[in-house]
Amino acid sequence: MACETPSTTKLILGLVLLISFLYLIINYYSAIKTSHLLAIFNLSATNSLLPCKDPDARENFKRAKTLLQGKHNTSLSEIDQIATMEIARYDCSYQDPAEPKIIIVVPYRHRELDLLSFILHMVPYFRHLVRQMEILVAEQNGTGPFNRAKLFNAAIREIKKAPKGDRLSGSKCFAFHDVDKLPINLDVPYSCATGPRQLLRILHSDDSITETYSSFLGGVTMFSMYQLERINGASNSFVGWGGEDDDLWRRTQMARMKVVKPDKNKGQFYEGNYQHSRAANPNRLALLKRENQESIMRNDGLRQVNYTLRSRVNYNTFVWLLLDV
């Protein structure tokens, strides 16, 4: 049996010391990284997550205002990062894969405060309900007149093209949701029914309470893919504020579909930023009075929408589409 030489022994000892040193370095930097992550989420190694609580619409809107105070031209990436850190502070239930998934389509342009408050509220809201949900923010590119209905139609077209495994796949039920409407109660029926569902019944602001009229179909609505295809989505002709909701209601009536409405207590929403500007559509009444409405429904809507997808980003808390419409 050969004997080890002094040089071999020194080499082995050197390797042992080097491995021990590297082990200490790795543990040291791992500890620093862990502390840094805990600091980001405002936690410490000795503190547990805050208990999950019922989402409060007014509180979440005020929290969003505080988080954006002093910030200007906040990017969507920053909004996502802020929302992610805020949501991570609470120990809320995760989504149940057995529950049907819904996609919430949010038309958007230059509404950073409303978008942050929406995400801060809606993500915990659905986790609290143990429901699968994806927020799809459809942003209109450019400075032209805002076209809410075109954004909805374009978003649905993109959803239909999504391959299996995509975040936009796996759902046949959609909420068309204004970014500034936050559900107050936990029993708002975010699900599809035998007919289109009008969720928004009563709107609360800080100084008023408004009840929607009987033929109103807007603000927050639910449609299945089958229902959308029957009415050919929404009309692409309405720009600005007003008219498209009434036209959408009329389409459901022409398609002989009954609009389903929850009890008023289950259809209450809060609007924090109720003073934002709304550019009214001066042609809305003329558009509503057009003749041959059934022909218009067949030839102006989901199947005919003309748009270009400029960009898509899968953020942590929402999917973003930038659209030319």
XYZ file of C-alpha atoms in Angstrom:
325
model
C 0.000 0.000 0.000
C 1.424 3.343 -1.042
C 1.966 6.041 1.574
C 0.713 9.626 1.145
C 3.442 12.175 0.611
C 3.567 15.407 2.656
C 2.657 17.407 -0.484
C -0.475 15.264 -1.042
C -1.566 15.807 2.565
C -1.127 19.564 2.216
C -3.173 19.535 -1.001
C -6.056 17.678 0.678
C -6.005 20.045 3.672
C -5.987 23.026 1.307
C -9.014 21.701 -0.568
C -10.902 21.105 2.700
C -10.167 24.666 3.848
C -11.208 26.090 0.456
C -14.517 24.170 0.473
C -15.216 25.298 4.047
C -14.505 28.920 3.097
C -16.796 28.740 0.047
C -19.558 27.196 2.185
C -19.341 30.114 4.636
C -19.427 32.667 1.795
C -22.514 31.044 0.205
C -24.365 30.948 3.530
C -23.442 34.573 4.219
C -24.790 35.875 0.909
C -27.869 33.664 1.151
C -28.651 35.268 4.491
C -28.205 38.747 3.002
C -30.500 37.883 0.081
C -33.175 36.502 2.411
C -33.023 39.588 4.612
C -33.285 41.802 1.534
C -36.377 39.982 0.270
C -37.997 40.118 3.685
C -37.311 43.837 3.837
C -38.949 44.326 0.443
C -42.159 42.769 1.689
C -41.949 44.626 5.004
C -41.497 41.392 6.931
C -38.885 39.997 9.297
C -37.752 36.489 10.092
C -39.568 36.633 13.418
C -42.863 38.064 12.079
C -45.538 36.091 10.221
C -47.616 37.388 7.347
C -50.547 39.606 8.164
C -53.849 37.698 8.332
C -56.031 37.755 5.247
C -58.867 40.240 5.647
C -62.038 41.098 3.771
C -61.073 43.456 0.915
C -62.276 47.004 1.603
C -62.881 49.071 -1.552
C -62.523 52.481 0.088
C -59.455 51.432 2.047
C -57.738 50.008 -1.038
C -58.412 53.173 -3.033
C -56.952 55.307 -0.239
C -53.978 52.948 0.019
C -53.320 53.324 -3.717
C -53.386 57.121 -3.396
C -50.847 56.927 -0.569
C -48.547 54.594 -2.502
C -48.573 56.852 -5.575
C -48.243 60.111 -3.670
C -45.428 62.201 -5.145
C -45.033 59.874 -8.147
C -45.608 61.106 -11.692
C -46.104 59.097 -14.887
C -45.965 55.809 -13.016
C -45.205 52.951 -15.410
C -47.220 49.746 -15.569
C -44.135 47.875 -14.401
C -43.993 50.046 -11.278
C -47.716 49.549 -10.660
C -47.240 45.787 -10.894
C -44.255 45.872 -8.505
C -46.112 48.004 -5.954
C -49.185 45.769 -6.133
C -47.106 42.597 -5.850
C -45.350 43.823 -2.696
C -48.598 44.992 -1.106
C -50.475 41.771 -1.831
C -47.557 39.643 -0.561
C -47.946 41.137 2.923
C -51.154 39.170 3.517
C -51.649 35.449 4.013
C -54.600 34.998 1.648
C -55.839 31.761 0.151
C -54.669 30.804 -3.299
C -56.879 30.049 -6.267
C -58.711 26.736 -6.452
C -57.956 25.026 -9.788
C -61.336 23.250 -9.554
C -63.245 26.537 -9.799
C -64.114 27.885 -13.289
C -61.663 30.566 -14.358
C -62.885 34.004 -15.362
C -60.996 36.704 -17.232
C -61.644 40.309 -16.227
C -61.212 42.588 -19.255
C -60.354 46.160 -18.233
C -60.307 48.935 -20.881
C -57.577 51.382 -19.961
C -55.669 54.555 -20.805
C -53.791 56.874 -18.406
C -55.600 55.783 -15.230
C -52.675 54.780 -13.005
C -54.386 55.468 -9.666
C -57.511 53.564 -10.660
C -55.514 50.626 -12.019
C -53.420 50.267 -8.867
C -56.469 50.428 -6.595
C -58.228 47.905 -8.877
C -55.389 45.379 -8.606
C -54.929 45.939 -4.867
C -58.618 45.175 -4.428
C -59.424 42.502 -6.997
C -56.508 40.093 -6.514
C -57.150 39.632 -2.752
C -60.907 39.696 -3.456
C -60.733 36.593 -5.642
C -58.154 34.872 -3.447
C -60.505 35.390 -0.522
C -63.239 33.693 -2.538
C -60.768 30.966 -3.618
C -61.561 31.673 -7.282
C -59.418 31.516 -10.413
C -59.129 34.901 -12.099
C -56.938 36.709 -14.611
C -56.930 40.480 -15.112
C -56.483 41.544 -18.738
C -55.698 45.252 -19.133
C -56.515 46.356 -22.687
C -54.838 49.731 -23.252
C -55.702 51.963 -26.197
C -52.615 53.313 -27.919
C -52.384 56.931 -29.067
C -54.415 60.027 -28.260
C -57.532 59.444 -30.361
C -61.046 59.267 -28.889
C -61.351 56.424 -26.390
C -63.254 53.401 -27.704
C -64.176 51.119 -24.832
C -66.177 48.672 -26.938
C -63.405 48.172 -29.497
C -60.996 47.345 -26.683
C -63.413 44.707 -25.382
C -63.845 43.187 -28.831
C -60.101 43.183 -29.529
C -59.369 41.634 -26.129
C -61.850 38.816 -26.751
C -60.301 38.170 -30.163
C -56.866 37.874 -28.519
C -58.283 35.549 -25.855
C -59.760 33.304 -28.548
C -56.310 33.029 -30.191
C -54.484 32.177 -26.942
C -52.869 28.704 -27.078
C -53.316 26.098 -24.371
C -51.252 26.944 -21.288
C -51.356 30.682 -22.001
C -52.593 32.870 -19.145
C -55.482 33.988 -21.358
C -56.596 30.450 -22.196
C -58.942 28.127 -20.349
C -61.911 30.439 -19.812
C -65.307 30.814 -21.454
C -66.581 33.428 -19.004
C -65.603 37.105 -19.058
C -66.203 40.228 -17.019
C -66.234 43.545 -18.871
C -65.105 45.779 -16.040
C -64.551 49.528 -15.691
C -61.218 50.152 -13.963
C -62.759 52.493 -11.386
C -65.545 50.178 -10.149
C -64.647 48.126 -7.040
C -67.057 45.540 -5.571
C -68.071 46.334 -1.999
C -69.523 42.986 -0.887
C -67.948 39.537 -1.149
C -71.130 38.021 -2.586
C -71.094 39.804 -5.954
C -71.846 36.914 -8.385
C -68.781 36.989 -10.634
C -69.939 34.110 -12.816
C -71.742 33.530 -16.082
C -75.465 32.785 -16.152
C -78.097 31.670 -18.661
C -78.066 35.223 -20.019
C -75.661 38.173 -19.853
C -75.277 39.319 -16.262
C -75.414 42.975 -15.162
C -73.409 43.106 -11.922
C -73.350 46.852 -11.226
C -76.672 47.797 -9.595
C -75.757 50.522 -7.102
C -72.708 52.805 -7.359
C -71.290 54.472 -4.249
C -68.936 57.450 -4.283
C -67.783 59.579 -1.376
C -70.713 61.961 -1.771
C -73.478 60.091 -3.603
C -75.260 56.786 -4.231
C -76.612 56.087 -7.729
C -78.847 53.246 -8.877
C -78.534 52.036 -12.472
C -81.618 52.215 -14.718
C -83.519 49.136 -15.847
C -82.094 48.906 -19.397
C -78.487 49.605 -18.370
C -75.908 47.014 -19.409
C -72.471 48.371 -18.589
C -69.924 49.279 -15.941
C -69.457 45.688 -14.773
C -71.021 42.910 -16.855
C -70.526 39.166 -17.371
C -70.747 37.319 -20.685
C -70.003 33.793 -21.809
C -68.257 33.286 -25.135
C -71.472 31.832 -26.540
C -73.439 34.949 -25.548
C -70.837 37.284 -27.035
C -70.881 35.427 -30.334
C -74.686 35.542 -30.478
C -74.752 39.347 -30.181
C -71.487 39.820 -32.136
C -69.890 41.540 -29.136
C -70.289 45.308 -28.815
C -70.648 47.956 -31.520
C -67.344 49.458 -32.682
C -69.025 52.753 -33.606
C -69.266 54.387 -30.177
C -66.355 56.545 -29.010
C -66.066 58.658 -25.888
C -68.581 58.319 -23.076
C -72.177 57.186 -23.487
C -74.332 55.112 -25.796
C -72.466 51.812 -26.003
C -74.158 50.474 -22.851
C -77.637 51.132 -24.262
C -76.644 49.592 -27.580
C -75.315 46.503 -25.800
C -78.635 46.092 -23.962
C -80.521 46.356 -27.258
C -78.332 43.663 -28.823
C -79.264 41.234 -26.051
C -82.947 41.975 -26.638
C -82.652 41.442 -30.397
C -80.914 38.124 -29.684
C -83.803 37.239 -27.316
C -81.522 36.888 -24.319
C -82.693 37.793 -20.837
C -80.263 39.952 -18.842
C -79.712 38.470 -15.377
C -79.345 40.882 -12.460
C -78.337 40.127 -8.870
C -80.189 41.443 -5.858
C -79.282 45.087 -5.269
C -77.403 44.169 -2.093
C -75.139 41.924 -4.181
C -74.514 44.495 -6.889
C -72.926 47.349 -4.943
C -69.706 48.967 -6.146
C -67.478 51.843 -5.070
C -65.951 54.505 -7.329
C -63.167 56.472 -5.652
C -61.981 58.572 -8.578
C -65.462 59.735 -9.592
C -64.292 63.203 -10.661
C -62.119 62.036 -13.567
C -62.908 63.603 -16.940
C -65.418 61.905 -19.250
C -65.510 63.095 -22.857
C -69.127 62.597 -23.964
C -69.880 61.194 -27.404
C -71.861 63.910 -29.265
C -73.124 61.332 -31.801
C -74.397 58.756 -29.305
C -78.110 59.553 -29.752
C -77.872 59.534 -33.544
C -76.093 56.165 -33.442
C -78.783 54.717 -31.192
C -81.511 55.901 -33.593
C -80.041 54.260 -36.688
C -82.372 52.033 -38.686
C -81.797 48.329 -39.446
C -80.340 47.616 -36.012
C -80.333 43.840 -36.534
C -78.246 44.258 -39.682
C -75.912 46.614 -37.817
C -75.522 44.028 -35.039
C -74.491 41.367 -37.559
C -72.007 43.638 -39.359
C -70.546 45.849 -36.609
C -68.997 44.099 -33.647
C -66.705 41.345 -32.443
C -66.223 39.695 -35.831
C -65.487 42.970 -37.645
C -63.298 44.836 -35.142
C -60.205 46.269 -36.819
C -57.198 46.497 -34.503
C -53.460 45.934 -34.230
C -51.760 44.353 -31.224
C -48.695 46.527 -30.599
C -47.367 44.836 -27.494
C -48.131 42.300 -24.792
C -46.536 41.885 -21.360
C -47.347 39.221 -18.786
C -46.931 41.122 -15.542
C -47.163 39.359 -12.213
C -50.603 40.712 -11.302
C -52.119 41.255 -14.757
C -51.676 40.728 -18.496
C -51.301 43.912 -20.578
C -52.184 44.438 -24.219
C -51.348 47.642 -26.102
C -53.817 48.029 -28.955
C -54.292 50.310 -31.926
C -58.036 50.548 -32.439
